[in-house]
Short mmCIF file of C-alpha atoms in Angstrom, two decimals:
data_model
loop_
_atom_site.label_atom_id
_atom_site.label_comp_id
_atom_site.label_asym_id
_atom_site.label_seq_id
_atom_site.Cartn_x
_atom_site.Cartn_y
_atom_site.Cartn_z
CA MET A 4 57.20 41.33 -4.64
CA LYS A 5 56.92 45.11 -4.67
CA SER A 6 59.60 46.23 -2.22
CA GLY A 7 58.24 47.94 0.87
CA SER A 8 54.61 47.19 0.11
CA ILE A 9 54.08 44.95 3.15
CA ALA A 10 54.86 45.54 6.87
CA ILE A 11 55.07 43.53 10.07
CA VAL A 12 52.83 45.17 12.68
CA GLY A 13 52.75 42.56 15.44
CA ALA A 14 55.51 40.43 16.87
CA ALA A 15 55.85 38.52 20.16
CA GLU A 16 57.15 35.27 21.54
CA SER A 17 55.51 32.86 23.92
CA THR A 18 55.16 34.00 27.51
CA ASP A 19 57.90 31.59 28.64
CA LEU A 20 60.88 30.04 26.90
CA GLY A 21 63.05 27.09 27.81
CA LYS A 22 61.29 24.47 29.87
CA ILE A 23 57.51 24.68 29.53
CA PRO A 24 55.97 21.45 30.78
CA HIS A 25 52.65 23.15 31.42
CA MET A 26 51.75 23.88 27.79
CA SER A 27 51.06 21.52 24.94
CA GLN A 28 52.48 22.31 21.53
CA ILE A 29 49.25 23.74 20.16
CA GLN A 30 48.94 25.95 23.23
CA LEU A 31 52.47 27.30 22.62
CA HIS A 32 51.23 28.42 19.18
CA ALA A 33 48.19 29.99 20.82
CA ASP A 34 50.11 31.64 23.65
CA ALA A 35 52.47 33.30 21.17
CA ALA A 36 49.56 34.25 18.93
CA LEU A 37 47.59 35.87 21.76
CA ASN A 38 50.69 37.83 22.83
CA THR A 39 51.18 38.99 19.24
CA ILE A 40 47.56 40.01 18.78
CA ALA A 41 47.87 42.07 21.97
CA ASP A 42 51.12 43.58 20.66
CA ALA A 43 49.39 44.68 17.47
CA GLY A 44 46.45 46.06 19.43
CA ILE A 45 43.83 44.09 17.50
CA SER A 46 41.43 41.23 18.22
CA ILE A 47 41.33 37.71 16.82
CA ALA A 48 38.39 38.71 14.61
CA ASP A 49 40.70 41.04 12.69
CA ILE A 50 42.83 38.15 11.48
CA ASP A 51 41.77 36.84 8.07
CA GLY A 52 44.88 34.93 7.00
CA ILE A 53 46.78 32.17 8.79
CA ALA A 54 50.09 30.50 8.09
CA THR A 55 51.78 27.93 10.30
CA ALA A 56 54.04 24.90 10.34
CA GLY A 57 54.37 22.09 12.86
CA GLU A 58 50.61 22.00 13.38
CA SER A 59 47.95 21.93 10.70
CA PRO A 60 46.67 25.42 9.86
CA THR A 61 43.15 24.03 10.18
CA ALA A 62 43.84 23.02 13.78
CA ILE A 63 45.42 26.39 14.61
CA ALA A 64 42.57 28.35 12.98
CA HIS A 65 39.99 26.28 14.86
CA TYR A 66 41.81 26.48 18.19
CA LEU A 67 42.25 30.26 18.00
CA GLY A 68 38.85 31.01 16.51
CA ILE A 69 40.17 32.38 13.21
CA LYS A 70 37.94 32.45 10.11
CA PRO A 71 40.47 32.85 7.33
CA THR A 72 40.17 33.68 3.63
CA TRP A 73 43.82 32.72 3.17
CA VAL A 74 45.54 29.63 4.58
CA ASP A 75 49.13 28.44 4.29
CA GLY A 76 50.54 25.28 5.82
CA THR A 77 53.80 25.17 3.88
CA ALA A 78 56.00 23.00 6.03
CA VAL A 79 59.58 22.67 4.77
CA GLY A 80 61.31 22.65 8.13
CA GLY A 81 62.63 25.47 10.27
CA CYS A 82 62.60 28.17 7.59
CA SER A 83 58.91 27.61 6.84
CA PHE A 84 58.13 30.93 8.56
CA MET A 85 60.30 32.87 6.10
CA LEU A 86 58.30 31.28 3.31
CA HIS A 87 55.10 32.20 5.14
CA VAL A 88 56.18 35.85 5.18
CA ARG A 89 56.82 35.67 1.44
CA HIS A 90 53.54 33.93 0.71
CA ALA A 91 51.63 36.29 3.01
CA ALA A 92 53.08 39.30 1.20
CA ALA A 93 51.89 37.99 -2.15
CA ALA A 94 48.47 37.14 -0.70
CA ILE A 95 47.96 40.59 0.84
CA ASN A 96 49.08 42.30 -2.36
CA GLU A 97 46.65 40.16 -4.35
CA GLY A 98 43.76 40.96 -2.01
CA LEU A 99 43.33 37.41 -0.79
CA CYS A 100 43.38 38.65 2.81
CA ASN A 101 44.33 41.75 4.79
CA THR A 102 45.83 40.74 8.12
CA VAL A 103 47.89 37.59 8.39
CA LEU A 104 48.92 35.72 11.54
CA ILE A 105 51.96 33.44 11.23
CA THR A 106 52.41 31.10 14.18
CA HIS A 107 54.99 28.74 15.55
CA GLY A 108 55.00 26.65 18.70
CA GLU A 109 57.13 23.68 19.52
CA SER A 110 57.38 21.49 22.59
CA GLY A 111 60.84 20.42 21.45
CA ARG A 112 62.11 19.54 24.91
CA SER A 113 59.03 18.55 26.91
CA ASN A 114 57.31 16.80 24.01
CA ILE A 115 53.77 17.66 25.15
CA GLY A 116 50.96 17.02 22.69
CA ARG A 117 53.25 17.00 19.72
CA GLY A 118 50.81 17.02 16.86
CA GLY A 119 52.18 16.51 13.39
CA ARG A 120 50.89 12.99 13.07
CA PRO A 121 47.13 13.33 13.04
CA GLY A 122 45.47 10.96 15.42
CA GLY A 123 48.14 11.02 18.10
CA ALA A 124 46.37 10.39 21.41
CA ALA A 125 47.17 13.86 22.78
CA THR A 126 45.92 15.81 19.75
CA LEU A 127 42.43 17.30 19.71
CA GLN A 128 41.14 14.51 17.48
CA GLY A 129 43.00 11.94 19.57
CA GLN A 130 41.19 13.12 22.69
CA PHE A 131 37.77 14.13 21.45
CA GLU A 132 36.94 12.08 18.34
CA ASN A 133 39.11 8.97 17.94
CA PRO A 134 38.09 7.43 21.30
CA PHE A 135 34.60 6.98 19.90
CA CYS A 136 35.98 4.39 17.51
CA THR A 137 35.79 6.35 14.31
CA MET A 138 36.95 4.29 11.32
CA GLY A 139 37.96 6.83 8.72
CA PRO A 140 36.00 9.23 6.55
CA PRO A 141 33.04 6.91 5.82
CA THR A 142 32.19 6.99 9.53
CA VAL A 143 32.94 10.65 10.20
CA PHE A 144 32.43 12.73 7.07
CA THR A 145 28.95 11.27 6.81
CA ILE A 146 27.79 12.23 10.32
CA PRO A 147 26.32 15.64 9.39
CA PHE A 148 23.90 14.27 6.81
CA LEU A 149 21.10 13.05 9.09
CA ARG A 150 20.97 16.53 10.60
CA TYR A 151 20.88 18.09 7.11
CA MET A 152 17.99 15.77 6.19
CA HIS A 153 16.18 16.64 9.42
CA GLU A 154 16.44 20.38 8.84
CA THR A 155 15.78 20.47 5.09
CA GLY A 156 13.45 17.53 4.39
CA THR A 157 15.97 16.03 1.96
CA THR A 158 15.33 12.31 1.44
CA LEU A 159 17.50 9.22 1.15
CA GLU A 160 16.16 8.80 -2.41
CA GLN A 161 17.59 12.22 -3.24
CA LEU A 162 20.93 11.20 -1.77
CA ALA A 163 20.91 8.09 -3.94
CA MET A 164 20.08 10.18 -7.00
CA VAL A 165 23.44 11.99 -6.64
CA ALA A 166 25.19 8.68 -7.28
CA VAL A 167 22.79 7.74 -10.10
CA VAL A 168 23.33 10.97 -12.02
CA GLN A 169 27.08 10.89 -11.64
CA ARG A 170 27.18 7.34 -12.95
CA GLU A 171 25.43 8.64 -16.09
CA TRP A 172 28.30 11.06 -16.58
CA ALA A 173 30.87 8.36 -15.79
CA SER A 174 29.41 6.14 -18.50
CA LYS A 175 30.59 8.73 -21.03
CA ASN A 176 34.15 8.70 -19.65
CA PRO A 177 36.35 5.78 -20.82
CA ARG A 178 38.74 6.31 -17.89
CA ALA A 179 36.06 6.15 -15.24
CA SER A 180 36.38 3.26 -12.79
CA PHE A 181 32.67 2.44 -12.90
CA GLN A 182 30.62 3.11 -16.01
CA ASP A 183 27.54 0.87 -15.73
CA PRO A 184 24.36 2.80 -14.97
CA VAL A 185 22.78 2.35 -11.55
CA THR A 186 19.26 2.99 -10.27
CA VAL A 187 18.11 4.68 -7.07
CA ASP A 188 17.03 1.25 -5.74
CA GLU A 189 20.43 -0.27 -6.48
CA VAL A 190 22.19 2.57 -4.71
CA MET A 191 19.92 2.40 -1.66
CA ASN A 192 20.17 -1.39 -1.42
CA ALA A 193 23.94 -1.57 -1.86
CA ARG A 194 25.94 -2.69 1.18
CA MET A 195 25.42 -0.35 4.13
CA ILE A 196 28.71 1.18 5.27
CA ALA A 197 27.60 3.69 7.92
CA TYR A 198 23.86 4.26 8.06
CA PRO A 199 22.50 5.97 6.09
CA PHE A 200 25.42 5.76 3.59
CA THR A 201 25.70 2.72 1.33
CA LEU A 202 28.78 1.64 -0.59
CA LEU A 203 27.63 3.47 -3.73
CA GLU A 204 27.28 6.73 -1.79
CA CYS A 205 30.91 6.58 -0.68
CA CYS A 206 33.85 7.53 -2.88
CA LEU A 207 36.06 4.98 -4.61
CA VAL A 208 39.56 4.05 -3.46
CA THR A 209 41.92 4.09 -6.45
CA ASP A 210 45.41 5.15 -7.54
CA GLY A 211 46.39 7.98 -9.81
CA GLY A 212 48.05 11.33 -10.25
CA GLY A 213 47.63 14.68 -12.01
CA ALA A 214 49.51 17.95 -12.50
CA LEU A 215 48.99 21.52 -13.71
CA ILE A 216 51.26 24.21 -15.12
CA LEU A 217 50.36 27.88 -14.71
CA THR A 218 51.86 31.08 -16.04
CA SER A 219 50.74 34.65 -16.68
CA ALA A 220 47.85 35.22 -19.11
CA ASP A 221 50.20 37.30 -21.27
CA ARG A 222 52.64 34.40 -21.66
CA ALA A 223 49.89 31.88 -22.32
CA LYS A 224 49.83 32.68 -26.04
CA ASP A 225 53.38 31.23 -26.32
CA PHE A 226 52.07 27.77 -25.35
CA PRO A 227 50.49 25.21 -27.67
CA THR A 228 47.39 24.66 -25.52
CA LYS A 229 44.13 26.61 -25.38
CA PRO A 230 44.63 28.83 -22.31
CA VAL A 231 42.28 28.37 -19.39
CA TYR A 232 42.17 31.60 -17.39
CA ILE A 233 41.77 31.75 -13.63
CA LEU A 234 38.83 34.11 -13.09
CA GLY A 235 38.51 33.87 -9.32
CA THR A 236 39.70 31.85 -6.35
CA GLY A 237 38.81 31.27 -2.73
CA GLU A 238 39.94 29.23 0.23
CA SER A 239 39.15 28.73 3.88
CA VAL A 240 39.39 26.30 6.78
CA GLU A 241 36.97 25.63 9.63
CA THR A 242 37.93 22.81 12.01
CA PRO A 243 39.72 19.46 11.94
CA MET A 244 36.90 17.94 13.99
CA ILE A 245 33.53 17.36 12.37
CA SER A 246 31.90 17.58 15.79
CA GLN A 247 33.04 21.20 16.02
CA MET A 248 31.52 22.57 12.82
CA ASP A 249 29.52 25.75 13.57
CA ASP A 250 26.55 24.13 11.78
CA LEU A 251 26.50 20.51 10.60
CA THR A 252 24.10 21.42 7.79
CA ARG A 253 26.30 24.09 6.19
CA SER A 254 30.02 24.35 5.56
CA ARG A 255 31.46 27.66 6.68
CA ALA A 256 34.63 26.88 4.76
CA PHE A 257 32.59 26.26 1.57
CA ARG A 258 30.72 29.51 1.99
CA MET A 259 33.80 31.64 2.67
CA SER A 260 35.74 30.06 -0.18
CA GLY A 261 32.89 30.40 -2.66
CA GLU A 262 32.18 34.01 -1.73
CA LYS A 263 35.75 35.07 -2.38
CA ALA A 264 35.91 33.24 -5.69
CA PHE A 265 32.68 34.74 -6.99
CA ALA A 266 33.66 38.23 -5.84
CA GLU A 267 37.00 37.98 -7.64
CA ALA A 268 35.47 36.55 -10.81
CA GLY A 269 32.66 39.11 -10.87
CA ILE A 270 30.24 36.60 -12.40
CA THR A 271 26.66 35.57 -11.66
CA HIS A 272 25.53 32.02 -11.03
CA ALA A 273 23.59 32.07 -14.31
CA GLU A 274 26.85 32.53 -16.22
CA VAL A 275 28.28 29.24 -14.91
CA ASP A 276 28.23 26.55 -17.61
CA HIS A 277 29.88 23.71 -15.72
CA MET A 278 30.66 22.76 -12.15
CA MET A 279 32.74 20.33 -10.20
CA ILE A 280 31.97 19.73 -6.51
CA TYR A 281 34.47 17.33 -4.92
CA ASP A 282 32.19 14.43 -4.00
CA ALA A 283 34.01 12.34 -1.42
CA PHE A 284 30.49 11.23 -0.40
CA ALA A 285 27.10 11.69 -2.01
CA HIS A 286 25.97 14.50 0.29
CA LEU A 287 28.80 16.85 -0.68
CA PRO A 288 27.04 18.18 -3.80
CA PHE A 289 24.07 19.27 -1.65
CA TYR A 290 26.35 21.34 0.54
CA GLY A 291 28.33 22.68 -2.44
CA LEU A 292 25.25 23.77 -4.39
CA GLU A 293 23.69 25.53 -1.39
CA ASP A 294 26.79 26.97 0.24
CA LEU A 295 27.95 28.42 -3.09
CA GLY A 296 24.54 29.94 -3.76
CA PHE A 297 23.38 27.83 -6.72
CA CYS A 298 20.42 26.51 -4.75
CA LYS A 299 18.41 27.97 -1.91
CA ARG A 300 18.57 26.37 1.51
CA GLY A 301 17.29 22.79 1.38
CA GLU A 302 16.59 22.80 -2.37
CA ALA A 303 19.68 20.99 -3.67
CA GLY A 304 18.05 17.57 -3.27
CA ALA A 305 15.19 18.45 -5.60
CA PHE A 306 17.58 20.27 -7.95
CA ILE A 307 19.58 17.09 -8.51
CA GLU A 308 16.50 14.83 -8.46
CA GLU A 309 14.97 16.93 -11.24
CA ARG A 310 18.04 16.26 -13.40
CA ASN A 311 19.39 19.81 -13.45
CA THR A 312 22.93 18.49 -12.99
CA ALA A 313 22.53 15.46 -15.29
CA PRO A 314 23.39 15.18 -19.00
CA GLY A 315 21.10 17.70 -20.70
CA GLY A 316 20.58 19.69 -17.49
CA GLN A 317 21.18 23.39 -16.96
CA LEU A 318 24.18 22.90 -14.62
CA PRO A 319 26.30 19.88 -15.63
CA LEU A 320 27.99 18.70 -12.42
CA ASN A 321 30.84 16.24 -11.89
CA THR A 322 30.92 15.40 -15.56
CA ASN A 323 33.76 12.91 -15.16
CA GLY A 324 31.66 10.80 -12.81
CA GLY A 325 33.24 12.30 -9.71
CA GLY A 326 34.82 10.65 -6.73
CA LEU A 327 31.84 8.34 -6.63
CA SER A 328 32.42 6.86 -10.11
CA TYR A 329 35.53 8.25 -11.85
CA MET A 330 38.36 7.91 -9.38
CA HIS A 331 39.29 8.84 -5.80
CA SER A 332 42.76 8.16 -4.44
CA GLY A 333 42.29 9.92 -1.09
CA MET A 334 42.83 13.50 -2.28
CA TYR A 335 40.63 13.97 -5.33
CA GLY A 336 40.82 17.72 -5.89
CA MET A 337 43.34 17.49 -8.73
CA TYR A 338 40.85 15.42 -10.76
CA ALA A 339 38.12 17.99 -10.33
CA LEU A 340 40.57 20.61 -11.62
CA GLN A 341 41.56 18.34 -14.56
CA GLU A 342 37.91 17.91 -15.64
CA SER A 343 37.22 21.66 -15.38
CA VAL A 344 40.30 22.30 -17.54
CA ARG A 345 39.18 19.74 -20.14
CA GLN A 346 35.73 21.31 -20.26
CA MET A 347 37.24 24.75 -20.79
CA ARG A 348 39.58 23.42 -23.49
CA GLY A 349 36.71 21.62 -25.23
CA THR A 350 38.41 18.22 -24.87
CA ALA A 351 36.27 16.49 -22.24
CA PRO A 352 34.77 13.07 -23.12
CA ALA A 353 31.42 14.34 -21.86
CA GLN A 354 31.88 17.81 -23.24
CA VAL A 355 29.37 20.50 -22.33
CA GLU A 356 28.70 22.41 -25.56
CA ASN A 357 30.04 25.96 -25.62
CA ALA A 358 31.10 25.88 -21.99
CA GLU A 359 32.93 29.08 -21.13
CA ILE A 360 32.94 29.23 -17.34
CA SER A 361 33.54 26.38 -14.87
CA VAL A 362 33.40 26.50 -11.07
CA CYS A 363 35.72 23.95 -9.51
CA HIS A 364 35.05 23.50 -5.80
CA GLY A 365 36.90 21.24 -3.41
CA VAL A 366 36.68 20.06 0.18
CA GLY A 367 39.64 19.15 2.36
CA GLY A 368 39.53 16.78 5.28
CA MET A 369 36.00 16.30 6.51
CA PHE A 370 34.45 19.72 5.92
CA ALA A 371 37.70 20.96 7.43
CA ALA A 372 38.83 23.05 4.48
CA SER A 373 37.71 24.31 1.12
CA GLY A 374 39.12 25.76 -2.08
CA THR A 375 37.33 27.16 -5.09
CA VAL A 376 38.74 27.94 -8.53
CA ILE A 377 36.60 29.61 -11.18
CA MET A 378 38.05 29.16 -14.67
CA GLY A 379 37.10 30.43 -18.09
CA ASN A 380 38.29 30.16 -21.68
CA VAL A 381 37.51 33.76 -22.63
CA ARG A 382 40.11 36.18 -21.32
CA PRO A 383 38.44 38.92 -19.30
CA MET B 28 27.17 -3.10 23.10
CA PHE B 29 30.87 -3.29 24.00
CA ALA B 30 32.84 -6.39 23.07
CA ASP B 31 36.28 -5.37 24.37
CA LYS B 32 36.80 -1.98 25.95
CA SER B 33 40.57 -2.45 25.85
CA LYS B 34 40.35 -1.84 22.10
CA ILE B 35 39.04 1.71 22.53
CA PRO B 36 41.76 4.26 21.56
CA VAL B 37 42.62 5.92 24.87
CA PRO B 38 42.99 9.72 24.91
CA ARG B 39 46.03 11.33 26.46
CA ALA B 40 45.44 14.50 28.44
CA THR B 41 47.49 17.64 27.84
CA PRO B 42 48.00 20.41 30.39
CA GLU B 43 45.08 22.32 28.84
CA THR B 44 42.68 19.39 28.87
CA GLN B 45 43.72 17.83 32.20
CA HIS B 46 40.79 19.44 34.05
CA PHE B 47 38.37 17.86 31.59
CA TRP B 48 39.78 14.38 32.05
CA ASP B 49 40.02 14.80 35.85
CA GLY B 50 36.35 15.69 35.60
CA THR B 51 35.24 12.66 33.64
CA LEU B 52 37.12 10.41 36.06
CA ALA B 53 35.19 12.08 38.90
CA GLY B 54 31.88 11.76 37.07
CA GLU B 55 31.69 15.38 35.95
CA LEU B 56 31.39 16.91 32.50
CA ARG B 57 33.44 20.10 32.79
CA LEU B 58 33.24 22.98 30.36
CA GLN B 59 34.76 26.47 30.30
CA ARG B 60 33.08 29.86 30.13
CA CYS B 61 34.75 33.15 29.19
CA ASP B 62 34.53 35.77 31.95
CA ASP B 63 34.58 38.60 29.40
CA CYS B 64 32.05 37.50 26.77
CA SER B 65 30.25 34.62 28.57
CA GLN B 66 30.88 32.22 25.68
CA VAL B 67 30.78 28.55 26.70
CA TYR B 68 33.12 26.61 24.45
CA PHE B 69 34.62 23.19 23.72
CA PRO B 70 37.18 21.66 23.34
CA PRO B 71 39.12 22.97 26.35
CA ARG B 72 41.47 25.90 25.94
CA PRO B 73 42.91 28.35 28.53
CA PHE B 74 41.45 31.28 26.54
CA CYS B 75 38.23 32.15 24.77
CA PRO B 76 38.12 31.21 21.07
CA VAL B 77 35.56 33.96 20.43
CA CYS B 78 37.16 37.03 22.09
CA SER B 79 40.59 35.58 23.02
CA SER B 80 40.34 36.68 26.65
CA ARG B 81 42.59 34.63 28.91
CA VAL B 82 40.12 35.01 31.78
CA VAL B 83 38.11 31.84 31.56
CA ARG B 84 36.69 29.59 34.21
CA ILE B 85 35.85 25.92 34.48
CA PHE B 86 32.40 24.84 35.54
CA THR B 87 30.53 21.56 35.77
CA ALA B 88 27.93 21.18 33.04
CA SER B 89 24.52 19.61 33.57
CA GLY B 90 25.38 16.57 31.47
CA LYS B 91 22.17 17.03 29.56
CA ALA B 92 22.28 17.02 25.78
CA SER B 93 20.25 16.23 22.70
CA LEU B 94 21.10 13.93 19.78
CA HIS B 95 22.25 16.25 17.02
CA SER B 96 23.33 13.77 14.31
CA TYR B 97 24.94 10.36 13.89
CA VAL B 98 25.87 7.46 11.67
CA ILE B 99 25.61 3.77 12.56
CA ASN B 100 28.92 2.19 11.59
CA GLN B 101 28.39 -1.24 10.05
CA ARG B 102 32.05 -2.11 9.69
CA PRO B 103 33.29 -4.27 12.55
CA HIS B 104 35.36 -2.66 15.29
CA PRO B 105 36.97 -4.88 17.96
CA ALA B 106 35.65 -2.69 20.78
CA PHE B 107 32.01 -3.19 19.80
CA GLU B 108 29.60 -6.06 19.30
CA GLY B 109 28.02 -5.32 15.96
CA PRO B 110 27.00 -1.96 14.48
CA TYR B 111 27.41 1.08 16.71
CA SER B 112 26.53 4.76 16.57
CA ILE B 113 29.06 7.55 16.23
CA ALA B 114 27.22 10.69 17.14
CA VAL B 115 27.43 14.42 17.65
CA VAL B 116 25.43 15.61 20.65
CA LYS B 117 24.50 19.18 21.50
CA LEU B 118 25.04 19.97 25.17
CA GLU B 119 22.42 22.00 27.02
CA GLU B 120 25.06 24.70 27.51
CA GLY B 121 25.64 25.03 23.75
CA PRO B 122 28.78 23.20 22.61
CA THR B 123 28.71 20.05 20.53
CA MET B 124 30.84 16.97 21.07
CA MET B 125 31.39 13.58 19.54
CA THR B 126 30.39 10.44 21.43
CA ASN B 127 28.75 7.02 21.14
CA ILE B 128 25.11 6.68 22.24
CA VAL B 129 24.88 3.82 24.73
CA ASN B 130 22.17 1.83 26.54
CA VAL B 131 19.88 2.00 23.54
CA ASP B 132 19.37 -0.11 20.40
CA GLN B 133 21.82 0.97 17.72
CA THR B 134 19.14 1.43 15.09
CA PRO B 135 17.61 4.37 13.21
CA GLU B 136 14.29 3.60 14.90
CA ALA B 137 15.73 4.03 18.38
CA LEU B 138 18.11 6.89 17.63
CA ILE B 139 15.82 9.85 17.01
CA LEU B 140 17.35 13.24 16.30
CA ASP B 141 16.82 15.75 19.13
CA MET B 142 16.06 13.00 21.66
CA PRO B 143 17.06 14.06 25.18
CA LEU B 144 20.26 12.46 26.47
CA GLU B 145 22.32 12.47 29.64
CA VAL B 146 26.04 11.88 30.09
CA VAL B 147 27.31 8.64 31.54
CA PHE B 148 31.00 7.96 32.22
CA GLU B 149 32.96 4.81 31.45
CA THR B 150 36.32 4.36 33.10
CA LEU B 151 38.92 2.94 30.71
CA THR B 152 42.17 3.33 32.71
CA ASP B 153 43.41 4.87 35.96
CA ASP B 154 43.65 8.20 34.15
CA ILE B 155 40.80 8.25 31.66
CA ALA B 156 37.06 7.91 31.72
CA LEU B 157 35.11 8.61 28.53
CA PRO B 158 31.90 10.61 28.36
CA TYR B 159 29.15 8.64 26.61
CA PHE B 160 25.49 9.62 26.32
CA GLN B 161 22.36 7.60 26.98
CA PRO B 162 18.66 8.36 26.67
CA ALA B 163 17.68 10.75 29.46
CA GLY B 164 16.07 8.99 32.40
CA GLY B 165 18.31 5.95 32.05
CA ALA B 166 18.52 2.97 29.73
CA SER B 167 15.71 2.26 27.29
#
């Protein structure tokens, strides 16, 4: 990094050290963070980047009330914080954020509320969500949708149509897990998992892997592949608890991530030829289309129902079949990236003719986090 | 509705949430309000997540809420007899929280969004009672 381009402007430790039986681990992070914010003479609202280890950065951001455009949870042991400084420096220099908070907190002796393992009984989820007998993402990630329907007039038929259209795309992909077409009736009458979501509105559970190699645009000409340029990126986190979303009908993390990516890329929505919206469940495309500004509030249902995202439509979406039909191993984002890359290279089984710009948008956890990558095959 | 309450995952209080769990055991839904910006927030923290003031105070909420959203889980869970709701309710004071809706049929016909609810506490252990919500005015 450019020597001397970045400075530390706030530094403080927790109020106490040694034996602190009156603070849980997450509160040790917060106590140190509040002392540091006071040291720097700013408020929590001034923080737009968060890095931490030992607790999830989503949990820390939620707990402290941070709305970040840059998030780092690199956890490689005790020196993680040195790496956070390094990563923060690169992020600030690249304009991903302006003011980064790096936190640590550890109840190493008293062992109070040691997070790490999500779902421990003393974590936030362990206290305020798990006791209500949640049974994984199909019973939690799906909770916001009835509210979204209530506020937008979206119908269950429109939800089913998401699965129908993506199966059409999957049928063109030899590697897709499910390729047979389905109808709206078949989707709605499939086995109910968590009302209103049926089996065909929930992602698959499969195995697989994927990888990417990146380098500078200047070096790309030395490689045998058609370069796919990164035009813009975004990221954000909101909360590890679905019950604590600011608004169950919109994802703040989606919106913040999408805004940054579009601002960096300097493109309009009309210029987008192809899109991937990580579809862990059938309602995710509604949120992605609206929160990223492709559809007005409440109009995504009709947009998909009217075949705008289907083969032949103006905005081909999830052209591999998505998490609903192609594959989903638990963390699907790599597959969305792979399909966007194929589309930009011109090698996708369901290739969109002359596609030049792809928006690849992912969710993490259950509306907990988001990342957006806009790619193109024409170097700006 | 419940088949075996011993199968419910029991929360463990931390120093910051102890007041909340003392409250549920005593039949009170306790929230916190920031002295500096008046924000009422959840889950419990000894500072305000909006303005980060450390001057916050605990108060007892009304226990009134409305049904904000839910799913009805069809997959069997040993704690429950049959399908059961997992819901997000909106408290009268503003915050949202997760819960199960009890003393009502676990069906889309009976679980109407925005229906008025009231808190009801279920003791699980000597240390923990859980806050559930039922239709306001008692069982239906």
